């Protein structure tokens, strides 16, 4: 069996495209792709790279399977299991793609260049330069929204990147170990073991569920002294959590949280954050408002997305974006309004759909189809030009007829390829883990919707996420992590 696995692994490895020297072809357009998230990577996966000089710029040299990131905060899943090196993705393309690990700091629309900066710890002689483009795809995502609330950036943890999950994991164990420090006062123990999550969207809900699981399955068995004081609270400004799910699933989530002993504080808007407590404005049942101070040990801030500075700067260069606030306004082909050679995908683009991984993935795949078609159209148009020259030089009727037939065939092909319609999102459904081996799902089925919650939905959630993992390697690693945690518990070392 080991031999067979070895042969299979070698064949997969051998299938990869050998790295060649990247030589831009002056006869082809340069397509620059910013970002290595859901939108950009799904574009790169399906793009016929031989049609363009493709350059990818991203500060992250890997794709991150974000739906499972909350599981990394408790060590249920190791972060490397949900990362896929971008160079591995690019190696499998037919034509070589250039990758720069750098942050795009400015897009100069007039000059058609992207300014990039190497933000790694080790700097070479050159750490700032520019990359020219003929076509540009912006898939840089969004940053964490803080709404300018005082103290958020300094004192809370976010949940967007691998480093965020690692910080949270460290912080949880720090709080627990510090609470166990000799002679700690009871109030301080209570504060340190109070885990507060702000934002009742799917990110906040999934994290709260995972954290309570960690406590129930492992922490309270390993460190029983924390049993009476460890507590998770979810704070949400609106009257309920998970607003994108149906009423029935919202109720199910709220009742499951009650069973799990997670407190939900709705109609509670955080106004200020200090290193030890948050200040929130609470709307009381009679409609009056009061201010409350809530002490915390760990604070996770999950209040959604805000526009990145590089995107805001591009918007300021384009008069057509003057009325757009939440990101780049795009047309139905995802072309950034006010430009003709820039496209935007994922959380940095404003469409009629919620900023989810599913939407970004479909947008990336749509652009790949569009660009492949554009290249095909260009090639057919060139052939038509040559054929019409041939036709005018043809000496015999027979030659003229043959060329005429070929022209007709090419024209038919051209009409077929040009038939690509605008981007249309097909919603497969929404899924969220809510803890205690339960999940909620709103699945689109035929022309209706199926809402379900519970343990079966959780098994569906697990199999759906496993099948959505980027590669077989990721799939195996995630499955092994789940088995490991079931057999030995999560690793509680910091
Ligand atoms: P979100 O925008 O969905 O939710 C943020 C929540 O924070 C809102 O309900 C808002 O009312 C609340 N909030 C904002 N400011 C607050 C304050 N000061 N005090 C208290 N509450 C405050 O954010 P998200 O959960 O990070 O999700 C972002 C996007 O990603 C969404 O489109 C979401 O659907 C998607 N997503 C989906 C999944 C999934 O399908 N499983 C998982 C994660 C994210």
Coordinates of C-alpha atoms and ligand atoms in Angstrom, one line a residue:
X1 CA 0.0 0.0 0.0
X2 CA 2.9 2.4 0.8
X3 CA 4.5 1.6 -2.5
X4 CA 1.2 2.4 -4.4
X5 CA 0.8 5.7 -2.4
X6 CA 4.4 6.6 -3.3
X7 CA 3.8 5.9 -7.0
X8 CA 0.6 8.0 -6.9
X9 CA 2.2 10.8 -5.1
X10 CA 5.1 10.8 -7.6
X11 CA 2.8 10.8 -10.6
X12 CA 0.8 13.8 -9.1
X13 CA 4.2 15.6 -8.6
X14 CA 5.4 14.6 -12.0
X15 CA 2.2 16.1 -13.7
X16 CA 3.3 19.5 -12.6
X17 CA 4.6 21.9 -15.2
X18 CA 8.4 22.4 -14.9
X19 CA 9.3 25.9 -13.9
X20 CA 10.6 27.8 -17.0
X21 CA 12.2 31.1 -17.2
X22 CA 9.5 33.8 -17.5
X23 CA 9.9 35.7 -20.7
X24 CA 7.2 38.2 -21.5
X25 CA 6.0 37.9 -25.1
X26 CA 5.7 41.4 -26.7
X27 CA 2.9 40.2 -29.0
X28 CA 0.7 39.3 -26.0
X29 CA -1.1 41.6 -23.6
X30 CA 0.1 41.7 -20.0
X31 CA -2.6 40.7 -17.5
X32 CA -1.8 41.6 -13.9
X33 CA -3.8 39.9 -11.2
X34 CA -3.7 41.3 -7.7
X35 CA -4.4 39.0 -4.8
X36 CA -4.4 35.3 -4.1
X37 CA -7.8 34.9 -2.5
X38 CA -11.0 33.3 -3.7
X39 CA -11.6 35.5 -6.7
X40 CA -8.0 35.7 -8.1
X41 CA -7.2 32.0 -7.5
X42 CA -10.4 30.8 -9.1
X43 CA -9.5 33.0 -12.1
X44 CA -6.0 31.6 -12.3
X45 CA -7.2 28.1 -12.0
X46 CA -9.3 28.3 -15.2
X47 CA -7.4 30.9 -17.2
X48 CA -5.5 29.7 -20.3
X49 CA -2.3 31.4 -19.4
X50 CA -0.7 31.0 -22.8
X51 CA -2.9 33.8 -24.2
X52 CA -1.4 36.5 -22.0
X53 CA 1.8 37.5 -20.1
X54 CA 0.3 36.8 -16.7
X55 CA 1.7 38.4 -13.5
X56 CA 0.4 37.8 -10.1
X57 CA 1.0 40.2 -7.2
X58 CA 0.0 39.3 -3.6
X59 CA 1.5 39.8 -0.1
X60 CA 0.4 36.2 0.6
X61 CA 2.1 33.5 -1.3
X62 CA -0.7 31.0 -0.6
X63 CA -4.4 30.6 -1.0
X64 CA -6.3 30.3 2.3
X65 CA -9.4 28.2 2.6
X66 CA -11.1 30.8 4.8
X67 CA -14.3 28.8 5.7
X68 CA -12.3 26.6 8.0
X69 CA -10.2 29.5 9.6
X70 CA -12.4 29.6 12.8
X71 CA -11.4 26.0 13.5
X72 CA -7.7 27.1 13.4
X73 CA -8.2 29.4 16.4
X74 CA -8.7 26.4 18.8
X75 CA -6.2 24.1 17.1
X76 CA -8.9 21.8 15.8
X77 CA -7.4 22.3 12.4
X78 CA -3.7 23.2 11.8
X79 CA -3.4 26.3 9.7
X80 CA -1.1 24.7 7.1
X81 CA -3.9 22.2 6.3
X82 CA -6.0 24.9 4.8
X83 CA -3.1 26.7 2.9
X84 CA -2.2 26.0 -0.6
X85 CA 1.1 27.5 -2.0
X86 CA 0.3 29.8 -4.9
X87 CA 3.5 28.6 -6.7
X88 CA 2.0 25.1 -6.7
X89 CA -1.1 26.4 -8.4
X90 CA 0.9 28.4 -10.9
X91 CA 3.3 25.5 -11.7
X92 CA 0.4 23.5 -13.1
X93 CA -0.4 26.2 -15.7
X94 CA 0.5 25.6 -19.4
X95 CA 2.5 28.8 -19.7
X96 CA 4.7 30.2 -17.0
X97 CA 3.1 32.8 -14.7
X98 CA 5.2 35.4 -12.9
X99 CA 4.5 35.8 -9.1
X100 CA 5.7 38.7 -6.9
X101 CA 5.2 38.4 -3.2
X102 CA 4.4 42.1 -2.6
X103 CA 1.7 44.5 -1.7
X104 CA 0.1 46.6 -4.4
X105 CA 0.3 50.1 -2.8
X106 CA -1.1 52.1 -5.7
X107 CA -2.8 51.6 -9.0
X108 CA -2.0 54.4 -11.4
X109 CA -4.8 54.3 -13.9
X110 CA -3.4 57.0 -16.2
X111 CA 0.1 55.4 -16.5
X112 CA -1.3 51.8 -16.5
X113 CA 1.1 50.7 -13.7
X114 CA 0.7 49.1 -10.3
X115 CA 3.2 50.2 -7.6
X116 CA 4.3 47.3 -5.5
X117 CA 6.2 47.1 -2.3
X118 CA 8.0 44.1 -0.7
X119 CA 6.7 44.0 2.8
X120 CA 8.6 40.9 3.9
X121 CA 11.0 41.1 6.8
X122 CA 14.1 40.5 4.6
X123 CA 14.5 43.3 2.1
X124 CA 16.7 43.2 -1.0
X125 CA 18.2 46.3 -2.6
X126 CA 15.0 46.9 -4.4
X127 CA 11.8 46.8 -2.3
X128 CA 9.6 49.2 -4.3
X129 CA 8.9 49.1 -8.0
X130 CA 6.2 49.2 -10.6
X131 CA 4.5 46.6 -12.8
X132 CA 2.9 47.8 -16.0
X133 CA -0.4 46.3 -17.2
X134 CA -2.6 46.2 -20.3
X135 CA -5.3 44.4 -18.3
X136 CA -5.7 44.4 -14.5
X137 CA -7.8 42.2 -12.2
X138 CA -8.2 43.5 -8.7
X139 CA -8.9 40.8 -6.2
X140 CA -7.4 42.3 -3.1
X141 CA -10.4 41.7 -0.8
X142 CA -11.3 44.0 2.1
X143 CA -9.9 44.9 5.5
X144 CA -11.6 44.6 8.8
X145 CA -14.2 47.2 9.5
X146 CA -13.6 49.0 12.8
X147 CA -16.0 52.0 12.0
X148 CA -13.3 54.2 13.6
X149 CA -14.3 52.9 17.1
X150 CA -11.6 53.9 19.6
X151 CA -9.3 51.1 20.8
X152 CA -10.5 48.4 18.4
X153 CA -7.2 48.1 16.4
X154 CA -5.0 48.2 19.5
X155 CA -6.9 45.7 21.7
X156 CA -8.9 43.2 19.7
X157 CA -8.1 40.2 17.5
X158 CA -9.5 39.9 14.0
X159 CA -10.3 36.8 12.1
X160 CA -9.3 37.2 8.5
X161 CA -5.7 35.8 8.1
X162 CA -3.7 32.9 9.4
X163 CA -1.8 35.2 11.7
X164 CA -5.1 36.3 13.2
X165 CA -6.1 32.7 14.0
X166 CA -2.7 32.1 15.6
X167 CA -2.9 35.2 17.7
X168 CA -6.4 34.2 19.0
X169 CA -5.1 30.7 19.8
X170 CA -2.2 32.2 21.8
X171 CA -4.4 34.7 23.5
X172 CA -7.0 32.1 24.6
X173 CA -4.2 30.0 26.3
X174 CA -2.6 33.2 27.7
X175 CA -5.9 34.2 29.3
X176 CA -6.4 30.7 30.8
X177 CA -2.9 30.4 32.1
X178 CA -2.8 34.0 33.5
X179 CA -6.2 33.4 35.2
X180 CA -4.6 30.3 36.9
X181 CA -1.7 32.4 38.2
X182 CA -1.1 32.2 41.9
X183 CA -3.2 34.6 44.0
X184 CA -5.2 36.1 41.1
X185 CA -8.3 37.9 42.4
X186 CA -11.7 36.3 41.7
X187 CA -12.8 39.4 39.6
X188 CA -9.6 39.2 37.6
X189 CA -10.1 35.5 37.0
X190 CA -13.6 36.2 35.8
X191 CA -12.4 39.0 33.5
X192 CA -9.6 36.9 32.0
X193 CA -11.9 34.0 31.3
X194 CA -14.5 36.2 29.6
X195 CA -14.2 35.6 25.9
X196 CA -16.1 38.4 24.0
X197 CA -17.0 38.2 20.3
X198 CA -18.3 41.4 18.6
X199 CA -20.4 40.9 15.5
X200 CA -23.1 38.3 15.0
X201 CA -22.5 37.6 11.3
X202 CA -21.3 34.1 10.3
X203 CA -17.7 34.8 11.3
X204 CA -18.6 35.8 14.9
X205 CA -21.1 32.9 15.3
X206 CA -18.8 30.2 13.9
X207 CA -15.9 31.4 16.1
X208 CA -18.1 31.5 19.3
X209 CA -19.3 28.0 18.5
X210 CA -15.8 26.7 18.0
X211 CA -14.5 28.3 21.1
X212 CA -17.3 26.9 23.3
X213 CA -16.5 23.4 21.8
X214 CA -12.9 23.9 22.7
X215 CA -13.9 24.6 26.3
X216 CA -16.4 21.7 26.5
X217 CA -14.3 19.1 24.8
X218 CA -10.8 19.9 26.0
X219 CA -10.1 22.9 28.2
X220 CA -12.4 22.0 31.1
X221 CA -11.0 18.5 31.2
X222 CA -7.4 19.6 31.2
X223 CA -7.8 22.6 33.5
X224 CA -11.0 21.9 35.6
X225 CA -10.3 25.0 37.7
X226 CA -11.6 27.3 34.9
X227 CA -14.9 25.5 34.8
X228 CA -17.0 28.0 36.7
X229 CA -15.6 31.2 35.1
X230 CA -14.9 30.4 31.4
X231 CA -17.6 32.2 29.5
X232 CA -18.3 33.1 25.8
X233 CA -20.4 36.2 25.0
X234 CA -21.5 37.2 21.5
X235 CA -22.3 40.9 21.1
X236 CA -24.4 42.1 18.2
X237 CA -25.8 45.6 17.4
X238 CA -28.9 44.3 15.5
X239 CA -31.9 42.6 17.1
X240 CA -30.7 39.1 16.0
X241 CA -27.6 37.2 14.8
X242 CA -27.1 35.7 11.3
X243 CA -29.4 38.1 9.5
X244 CA -28.7 36.3 6.1
X245 CA -30.4 33.1 7.4
X246 CA -34.1 32.4 7.7
X247 CA -36.0 33.2 10.9
X248 CA -36.3 29.5 11.7
X249 CA -32.5 29.0 11.6
X250 CA -31.8 32.2 13.5
X251 CA -34.1 30.8 16.3
X252 CA -32.4 27.4 16.1
X253 CA -28.9 29.1 16.4
X254 CA -30.1 31.2 19.4
X255 CA -31.5 28.2 21.2
X256 CA -28.4 26.1 20.5
X257 CA -26.2 28.9 21.9
X258 CA -28.4 28.9 25.0
X259 CA -27.9 25.2 25.5
X260 CA -24.2 25.6 25.0
X261 CA -24.3 28.5 27.6
X262 CA -23.0 31.1 25.1
X263 CA -24.6 34.4 26.0
X264 CA -26.0 36.4 23.0
X265 CA -26.3 40.2 23.7
X266 CA -28.3 41.6 20.8
X267 CA -29.2 45.3 20.4
X268 CA -25.8 46.0 22.0
X269 CA -23.5 48.3 20.0
X270 CA -19.9 48.5 21.0
X271 CA -18.8 52.2 21.2
X272 CA -15.3 52.0 22.8
X273 CA -12.7 49.4 23.5
X274 CA -10.0 49.6 26.2
X275 CA -7.4 46.9 27.1
X276 CA -9.7 45.4 29.7
X277 CA -13.3 46.2 28.9
X278 CA -15.6 47.3 26.2
X279 CA -18.2 50.0 26.5
X280 CA -21.5 49.3 24.7
X281 CA -24.8 51.1 24.1
X282 CA -27.6 48.8 25.0
X283 CA -31.1 49.3 23.7
X284 CA -33.5 48.3 26.5
X285 CA -36.9 46.6 25.9
X286 CA -38.7 49.9 26.5
X287 CA -36.6 51.5 23.7
X288 CA -34.4 53.5 26.1
X289 CA -30.6 53.3 25.8
X290 CA -28.0 52.7 28.5
X291 CA -24.3 52.4 28.6
X292 CA -22.7 49.3 29.9
X293 CA -19.1 48.2 30.6
X294 CA -18.2 44.6 29.8
X295 CA -14.8 43.3 31.0
X296 CA -13.0 40.8 28.8
X297 CA -9.9 38.7 28.5
X298 CA -10.1 37.9 24.8
X299 CA -11.9 40.2 22.4
X300 CA -12.5 39.0 18.8
X301 CA -13.8 41.7 16.4
X302 CA -15.9 40.3 13.6
X303 CA -18.0 43.2 12.3
X304 CA -17.5 42.7 8.5
X305 CA -15.5 44.4 5.8
X306 CA -14.1 47.8 4.9
X307 CA -12.4 49.2 1.8
X308 CA -8.6 48.8 1.5
X309 CA -6.6 52.0 1.0
X310 CA -5.3 50.9 -2.4
X311 CA -8.8 50.4 -3.6
X312 CA -10.0 53.7 -2.1
X313 CA -7.1 55.5 -3.8
X314 CA -8.1 54.1 -7.2
X315 CA -11.7 55.1 -6.6
X316 CA -10.5 58.7 -6.0
X317 CA -8.8 58.7 -9.5
X318 CA -12.1 57.7 -11.2
X319 CA -14.9 60.3 -11.4
X320 CA -17.3 57.3 -12.2
X321 CA -16.7 56.0 -8.7
X322 CA -17.6 59.2 -6.9
X323 CA -20.8 57.8 -5.5
X324 CA -19.4 54.5 -4.5
X325 CA -18.6 54.1 -0.8
X326 CA -18.3 50.4 0.0
X327 CA -15.9 49.4 -2.9
X328 CA -15.4 49.4 -6.6
X329 CA -18.6 49.8 -8.6
X330 CA -18.4 47.4 -11.5
X331 CA -20.6 46.7 -14.6
X332 CA -22.3 43.4 -15.4
X333 CA -19.0 42.1 -16.9
X334 CA -17.2 43.1 -13.7
X335 CA -15.4 45.9 -15.4
X336 CA -14.6 48.7 -13.0
X337 CA -16.8 51.7 -13.9
X338 CA -14.8 54.5 -15.4
X339 CA -12.2 52.1 -16.9
X340 CA -12.1 49.7 -19.9
X341 CA -9.2 47.5 -18.9
X342 CA -9.6 46.9 -15.1
X343 CA -11.9 44.3 -13.6
X344 CA -12.6 43.7 -9.9
X345 CA -13.6 40.4 -8.2
X346 CA -14.5 39.4 -4.6
X347 CA -14.9 41.6 -1.6
X348 CA -13.4 44.7 -3.2
X349 CA -16.1 44.9 -5.9
X350 CA -19.6 46.0 -5.3
X351 CA -22.2 43.8 -6.9
X352 CA -25.8 42.9 -6.0
X353 CA -24.5 39.9 -3.9
X354 CA -23.1 39.5 -0.4
X355 CA -19.3 39.6 -0.2
X356 CA -18.8 35.8 0.2
X357 CA -16.2 33.3 -0.9
X358 CA -18.9 31.7 -3.1
X359 CA -19.5 34.9 -5.0
X360 CA -15.8 35.7 -5.4
X361 CA -15.1 32.2 -6.7
X362 CA -17.8 32.4 -9.3
X363 CA -16.7 35.9 -10.4
X364 CA -13.1 34.6 -10.8
X365 CA -14.3 31.7 -12.9
X366 CA -16.4 34.0 -15.0
X367 CA -13.5 36.3 -15.7
X368 CA -11.4 33.3 -16.8
X369 CA -14.1 32.4 -19.3
X370 CA -14.3 36.0 -20.5
X371 CA -10.5 36.3 -21.0
X372 CA -10.2 32.9 -22.7
X373 CA -13.0 34.0 -25.0
X374 CA -11.5 37.4 -25.7
X375 CA -8.2 35.7 -26.6
X376 CA -10.1 33.3 -28.9
X377 CA -12.0 36.2 -30.5
X378 CA -8.7 38.0 -31.1
X379 CA -7.2 35.0 -32.8
X380 CA -10.3 34.4 -35.0
X381 CA -10.3 38.1 -36.0
X382 CA -6.7 37.9 -37.0
X383 CA -7.4 34.7 -39.1
X384 CA -10.3 36.5 -40.7
X385 CA -8.0 39.4 -41.7
X386 CA -5.5 37.0 -43.2
X387 CA -8.3 35.1 -45.1
X388 CA -9.8 38.3 -46.5
X389 CA -6.3 39.2 -47.8
X390 CA -6.0 35.7 -49.3
X391 CA -9.4 36.1 -50.9
X392 CA -8.5 39.3 -52.6
X393 CA -5.3 37.6 -54.0
X394 CA -7.1 34.4 -55.1
X395 CA -6.7 33.7 -58.8
X396 CA -9.3 31.0 -59.5
X397 CA -13.0 30.8 -58.6
X398 CA -12.2 27.5 -56.9
X399 CA -9.7 29.3 -54.6
X400 CA -12.0 32.2 -54.0
X401 CA -14.9 29.8 -53.0
X402 CA -12.6 27.8 -50.7
X403 CA -11.5 30.9 -48.9
X404 CA -15.1 32.2 -48.8
X405 CA -16.2 29.0 -47.1
X406 CA -13.4 29.3 -44.5
X407 CA -14.4 32.9 -43.8
X408 CA -18.0 31.9 -43.3
X409 CA -16.9 29.1 -40.9
X410 CA -14.7 31.6 -38.9
X411 CA -17.5 34.1 -38.8
X412 CA -19.8 31.5 -37.3
X413 CA -17.1 30.6 -34.7
X414 CA -16.7 34.3 -33.9
X415 CA -20.5 34.7 -33.3
X416 CA -20.5 31.7 -31.0
X417 CA -17.5 32.8 -28.9
X418 CA -18.8 36.4 -28.6
X419 CA -22.0 35.0 -27.1
X420 CA -20.7 35.2 -23.5
X421 CA -23.4 36.8 -21.4
X422 CA -22.9 39.0 -18.3
X423 CA -21.9 37.6 -14.9
X424 CA -24.7 35.8 -13.1
X425 CA -24.3 34.5 -9.6
X426 CA -25.8 31.1 -8.9
X427 CA -26.4 30.8 -5.1
X428 CA -25.8 27.3 -3.8
X429 CA -26.8 28.2 -0.3
X430 CA -25.4 29.4 3.0
X431 CA -23.8 27.2 5.7
X432 CA -22.5 27.9 9.1
X433 CA -21.2 25.9 12.0
X434 CA -22.8 26.8 15.3
X435 CA -21.0 24.5 17.8
X436 CA -22.0 21.3 19.6
X437 CA -21.6 19.4 16.4
X438 CA -24.5 21.3 14.8
X439 CA -24.7 23.5 11.7
X440 CA -27.3 25.6 10.0
X441 CA -27.9 25.5 6.2
X442 CA -30.1 27.4 3.8
X443 CA -29.7 25.4 0.6
X444 CA -31.0 26.5 -2.8
X445 CA -32.7 23.4 -4.2
X446 CA -34.5 23.4 -7.6
X447 CA -36.5 26.5 -7.5
X448 CA -37.0 26.6 -3.7
X449 CA -35.0 26.8 -0.5
X450 CA -34.3 24.1 2.1
X451 CA -33.6 25.3 5.7
X452 CA -32.0 22.8 8.0
X453 CA -30.2 22.7 11.3
X454 CA -28.7 20.0 13.5
X455 CA -26.3 17.1 13.6
X456 CA -27.1 15.8 10.1
X457 CA -26.5 19.3 8.7
X458 CA -23.2 19.3 10.6
X459 CA -22.2 16.1 8.8
X460 CA -23.3 17.8 5.5
X461 CA -21.3 20.9 6.5
X462 CA -18.2 18.8 7.1
X463 CA -18.5 16.9 3.8
X464 CA -19.3 20.0 1.8
X465 CA -16.3 21.9 3.2
X466 CA -14.0 18.9 2.8
X467 CA -15.0 18.6 -0.9
X468 CA -14.6 22.4 -1.4
X469 CA -11.0 22.3 0.0
X470 CA -8.5 23.5 -2.6
X471 CA -6.5 20.3 -3.2
X472 CA -6.5 16.6 -2.3
X473 CA -3.5 17.4 -0.1
X474 CA -5.6 19.9 1.8
X475 CA -8.5 17.4 2.0
X476 CA -6.3 14.7 3.5
X477 CA -4.7 17.1 6.0
X478 CA -8.1 18.5 7.2
X479 CA -9.5 15.0 7.6
X480 CA -6.4 13.9 9.6
X481 CA -6.7 16.9 11.8
X482 CA -10.4 16.1 12.6
X483 CA -9.4 12.5 13.4
X484 CA -6.5 13.6 15.5
X485 CA -8.6 15.9 17.6
X486 CA -11.3 13.2 18.1
X487 CA -8.7 10.7 19.2
X488 CA -6.3 12.9 21.3
X489 CA -8.2 16.1 21.9
X490 CA -7.0 19.6 20.7
X491 CA -3.5 20.7 21.6
X492 CA -3.7 23.2 24.4
X493 CA -0.1 24.3 24.4
X494 CA 0.3 28.0 23.5
Ligands
LIG1 P1 -21.1 40.5 8.7 O1 -21.0 41.8 8.0 O2 -21.9 39.5 8.1 O3 -21.6 40.7 10.2 C1 -21.1 41.7 11.1 C2 -22.0 42.0 12.2 O4 -21.4 42.9 13.1 C3 -23.3 42.7 11.7 O5 -24.4 41.9 12.1 C4 -23.3 44.0 12.4 O6 -24.6 44.4 12.9 C5 -22.4 43.8 13.6 N1 -21.8 45.0 14.2 C6 -21.2 45.9 13.4 N2 -20.7 46.9 14.3 C7 -21.0 46.5 15.5 C8 -20.7 47.1 16.8 N3 -20.0 48.2 16.9 N4 -21.1 46.5 17.9 C9 -21.8 45.3 17.8 N5 -22.1 44.7 16.6 C10 -21.7 45.3 15.5 O7 -19.5 40.1 8.9 P2 -18.8 38.7 8.8 O8 -19.5 37.7 9.7 O9 -17.4 38.9 9.0 O10 -19.1 38.3 7.3 C11 -18.6 39.0 6.2 C12 -19.1 38.4 4.9 O11 -18.6 37.1 4.7 C13 -20.6 38.3 4.9 O12 -21.1 38.6 3.6 C14 -20.8 36.8 5.2 O13 -22.0 36.3 4.7 C15 -19.6 36.2 4.7 N6 -19.2 35.0 5.5 C16 -19.9 33.9 5.2 C17 -19.7 32.7 6.0 C18 -20.5 31.5 5.8 O14 -21.3 31.4 4.9 N7 -20.3 30.4 6.6 C19 -18.6 32.7 7.0 C20 -17.9 33.9 7.2 C21 -18.2 35.0 6.4

